[in-house]
């Protein structure tokens, strides 16, 4: 989520693999913040960075400079230890690094027309993927070792996505998701689902990765809008909800869990439990919940689902409601956390739990407003 030419104080923002912490960069340096408490965990003021990626809650960071000084070249990937405050190793590339993703086994480095796969421990190169021009460094990565996939744009003319098995080092499939080029991609943490949005920004589509088949289509709106981020809930089974942010300033939630339960009543088969009963069902606005004006229109934002709790009905085994915690970073410098509640009648409520200024976070717990 790097934005080197951003007019706002936040240059990049990224959550770690389990959303328990996040990193932000400004023109002065970068910060690591605990998602649960808002506590500043690490702060380094050494210049501007366009990429800061965490490896869970470990002391290892993968960082790329913004190029404002020779030591912070955008073509150099540095592995940094926050415990010692020293770099561990550097890797240099011929062109600017646009995205970095990693887990405990694999490291992915995305350039404009090439993507490199490395072993995370030895840093030995395992594969090189030649890609279509990927000016924005668009990619998605599922960190689970059992379903570790990488998604990249497969076309500059339409919304096709290439899905690559990072552990087996082979192409898994190619999905034609949209008529227009891709603007956002997300993989569920277990690698089962992929969500896509095109530059039109009106339709969000979700495909089952194993079958490369469409499972859901959700209409975000009728007017074109830039989708800034997509993120699945951290569910071990089905992703209960998908959250999206857009240039309209709204946060969108698309609920999957309750619809899946309703379909299971109609069909006992596996496919019947995940596929829409009809196209009209998939596009039903009842599956779509919006928080308007979460941030100012046009301000880049990034939201994740940090936690989902399902509450069962005391008189039956069915889920009565779910409560999700949504964390949102706005590039104008603010962190917001919302509690989203959805009951079995598809009635939803939003509650702002906390908000603080990311740039002003110095030490201790962040002040909420």
PDB file of N, CA and C in Angstrom, residues 17 35 41 51 71 119 126-127 133 146 155-156 161 198 203 230 232 240 249 266 273 282 308 311 320-321 343 362-363:
ATOM      1  N   UNK A  17       0.636 -10.157   8.999  1.00  0.00           N
ATOM      2  CA  UNK A  17      -0.103 -11.266   8.425  1.00  0.00           C
ATOM      3  C   UNK A  17      -1.353 -11.642   9.215  1.00  0.00           C
ATOM      4  N   UNK A  35      -2.048  -3.141  16.939  1.00  0.00           N
ATOM      5  CA  UNK A  35      -3.434  -2.910  16.505  1.00  0.00           C
ATOM      6  C   UNK A  35      -4.410  -2.951  17.675  1.00  0.00           C
ATOM      7  N   UNK A  41       5.165   0.556  19.105  1.00  0.00           N
ATOM      8  CA  UNK A  41       6.125  -0.506  19.408  1.00  0.00           C
ATOM      9  C   UNK A  41       7.529  -0.162  18.942  1.00  0.00           C
ATOM     10  N   UNK A  51       7.832   1.297   1.353  1.00  0.00           N
ATOM     11  CA  UNK A  51       7.394  -0.044   1.731  1.00  0.00           C
ATOM     12  C   UNK A  51       7.949  -0.367   3.109  1.00  0.00           C
ATOM     13  N   UNK A  71      21.052   6.504   0.341  1.00  0.00           N
ATOM     14  CA  UNK A  71      21.008   5.296   1.168  1.00  0.00           C
ATOM     15  C   UNK A  71      19.627   4.653   1.209  1.00  0.00           C
ATOM     16  N   UNK A 119      13.230 -17.993  -1.135  1.00  0.00           N
ATOM     17  CA  UNK A 119      13.109 -18.681   0.141  1.00  0.00           C
ATOM     18  C   UNK A 119      13.362 -17.639   1.246  1.00  0.00           C
ATOM     19  N   UNK A 126      13.961 -18.681  -6.024  1.00  0.00           N
ATOM     20  CA  UNK A 126      13.288 -19.918  -6.388  1.00  0.00           C
ATOM     21  C   UNK A 126      12.619 -19.846  -7.747  1.00  0.00           C
ATOM     22  N   UNK A 127      12.132 -18.674  -8.122  1.00  0.00           N
ATOM     23  CA  UNK A 127      11.440 -18.543  -9.411  1.00  0.00           C
ATOM     24  C   UNK A 127      11.325 -17.071  -9.785  1.00  0.00           C
ATOM     25  N   UNK A 133       2.993  -5.193 -17.654  1.00  0.00           N
ATOM     26  CA  UNK A 133       3.371  -3.996 -16.901  1.00  0.00           C
ATOM     27  C   UNK A 133       2.429  -3.763 -15.721  1.00  0.00           C
ATOM     28  N   UNK A 146      -0.422 -23.701   4.007  1.00  0.00           N
ATOM     29  CA  UNK A 146      -1.234 -24.745   3.376  1.00  0.00           C
ATOM     30  C   UNK A 146      -1.910 -24.249   2.100  1.00  0.00           C
ATOM     31  N   UNK A 155      -3.371  -8.976 -17.291  1.00  0.00           N
ATOM     32  CA  UNK A 155      -3.658  -8.205 -18.498  1.00  0.00           C
ATOM     33  C   UNK A 155      -3.717  -6.729 -18.145  1.00  0.00           C
ATOM     34  N   UNK A 156      -3.357  -5.884 -19.100  1.00  0.00           N
ATOM     35  CA  UNK A 156      -3.522  -4.436 -18.916  1.00  0.00           C
ATOM     36  C   UNK A 156      -4.785  -3.924 -19.594  1.00  0.00           C
ATOM     37  N   UNK A 161      -6.663 -12.020 -13.710  1.00  0.00           N
ATOM     38  CA  UNK A 161      -5.725 -12.179 -12.612  1.00  0.00           C
ATOM     39  C   UNK A 161      -5.043 -13.542 -12.709  1.00  0.00           C
ATOM     40  N   UNK A 198     -12.392  -3.900 -10.360  1.00  0.00           N
ATOM     41  CA  UNK A 198     -11.794  -3.283 -11.543  1.00  0.00           C
ATOM     42  C   UNK A 198     -11.678  -1.781 -11.345  1.00  0.00           C
ATOM     43  N   UNK A 203     -18.421  -3.272  -9.191  1.00  0.00           N
ATOM     44  CA  UNK A 203     -18.697  -4.660  -8.854  1.00  0.00           C
ATOM     45  C   UNK A 203     -17.480  -5.269  -8.161  1.00  0.00           C
ATOM     46  N   UNK A 230      -9.155  -4.052  -0.380  1.00  0.00           N
ATOM     47  CA  UNK A 230     -10.053  -5.173  -0.139  1.00  0.00           C
ATOM     48  C   UNK A 230      -9.407  -6.054   0.916  1.00  0.00           C
ATOM     49  N   UNK A 232     -10.351  -9.693   3.470  1.00  0.00           N
ATOM     50  CA  UNK A 232     -11.247 -10.707   4.014  1.00  0.00           C
ATOM     51  C   UNK A 232     -11.125 -10.752   5.536  1.00  0.00           C
ATOM     52  N   UNK A 240     -16.174 -14.741   6.556  1.00  0.00           N
ATOM     53  CA  UNK A 240     -17.522 -14.296   6.894  1.00  0.00           C
ATOM     54  C   UNK A 240     -17.878 -12.974   6.235  1.00  0.00           C
ATOM     55  N   UNK A 249     -14.963   7.700   0.152  1.00  0.00           N
ATOM     56  CA  UNK A 249     -14.823   7.933   1.589  1.00  0.00           C
ATOM     57  C   UNK A 249     -15.613   6.964   2.435  1.00  0.00           C
ATOM     58  N   UNK A 266     -31.134 -24.589   1.747  1.00  0.00           N
ATOM     59  CA  UNK A 266     -31.757 -24.910   0.476  1.00  0.00           C
ATOM     60  C   UNK A 266     -31.057 -26.064  -0.223  1.00  0.00           C
ATOM     61  N   UNK A 273     -23.722 -24.800  -0.836  1.00  0.00           N
ATOM     62  CA  UNK A 273     -23.463 -23.978   0.342  1.00  0.00           C
ATOM     63  C   UNK A 273     -22.634 -22.748   0.035  1.00  0.00           C
ATOM     64  N   UNK A 282     -26.982 -12.895  -5.734  1.00  0.00           N
ATOM     65  CA  UNK A 282     -25.620 -12.424  -5.483  1.00  0.00           C
ATOM     66  C   UNK A 282     -25.530 -10.913  -5.507  1.00  0.00           C
ATOM     67  N   UNK A 308     -13.529 -11.452  14.002  1.00  0.00           N
ATOM     68  CA  UNK A 308     -14.957 -11.719  13.845  1.00  0.00           C
ATOM     69  C   UNK A 308     -15.380 -12.717  14.912  1.00  0.00           C
ATOM     70  N   UNK A 311     -21.985 -15.168  17.344  1.00  0.00           N
ATOM     71  CA  UNK A 311     -22.762 -15.405  18.558  1.00  0.00           C
ATOM     72  C   UNK A 311     -23.916 -16.326  18.206  1.00  0.00           C
ATOM     73  N   UNK A 320     -26.732 -16.297  15.617  1.00  0.00           N
ATOM     74  CA  UNK A 320     -27.722 -15.233  15.780  1.00  0.00           C
ATOM     75  C   UNK A 320     -27.183 -13.892  15.303  1.00  0.00           C
ATOM     76  N   UNK A 321     -25.899 -13.677  15.478  1.00  0.00           N
ATOM     77  CA  UNK A 321     -25.293 -12.421  15.039  1.00  0.00           C
ATOM     78  C   UNK A 321     -23.779 -12.598  14.965  1.00  0.00           C
ATOM     79  N   UNK A 343     -26.956  -8.996  12.468  1.00  0.00           N
ATOM     80  CA  UNK A 343     -27.771 -10.086  13.017  1.00  0.00           C
ATOM     81  C   UNK A 343     -28.356 -10.954  11.907  1.00  0.00           C
ATOM     82  N   UNK A 362       3.550   8.942  19.884  1.00  0.00           N
ATOM     83  CA  UNK A 362       4.961   9.034  20.272  1.00  0.00           C
ATOM     84  C   UNK A 362       5.351   7.843  21.133  1.00  0.00           C
ATOM     85  N   UNK A 363       4.640   7.636  22.231  1.00  0.00           N
ATOM     86  CA  UNK A 363       4.953   6.519  23.109  1.00  0.00           C
ATOM     87  C   UNK A 363       3.730   6.198  23.948  1.00  0.00           C
TER      88      UNK A 363
END
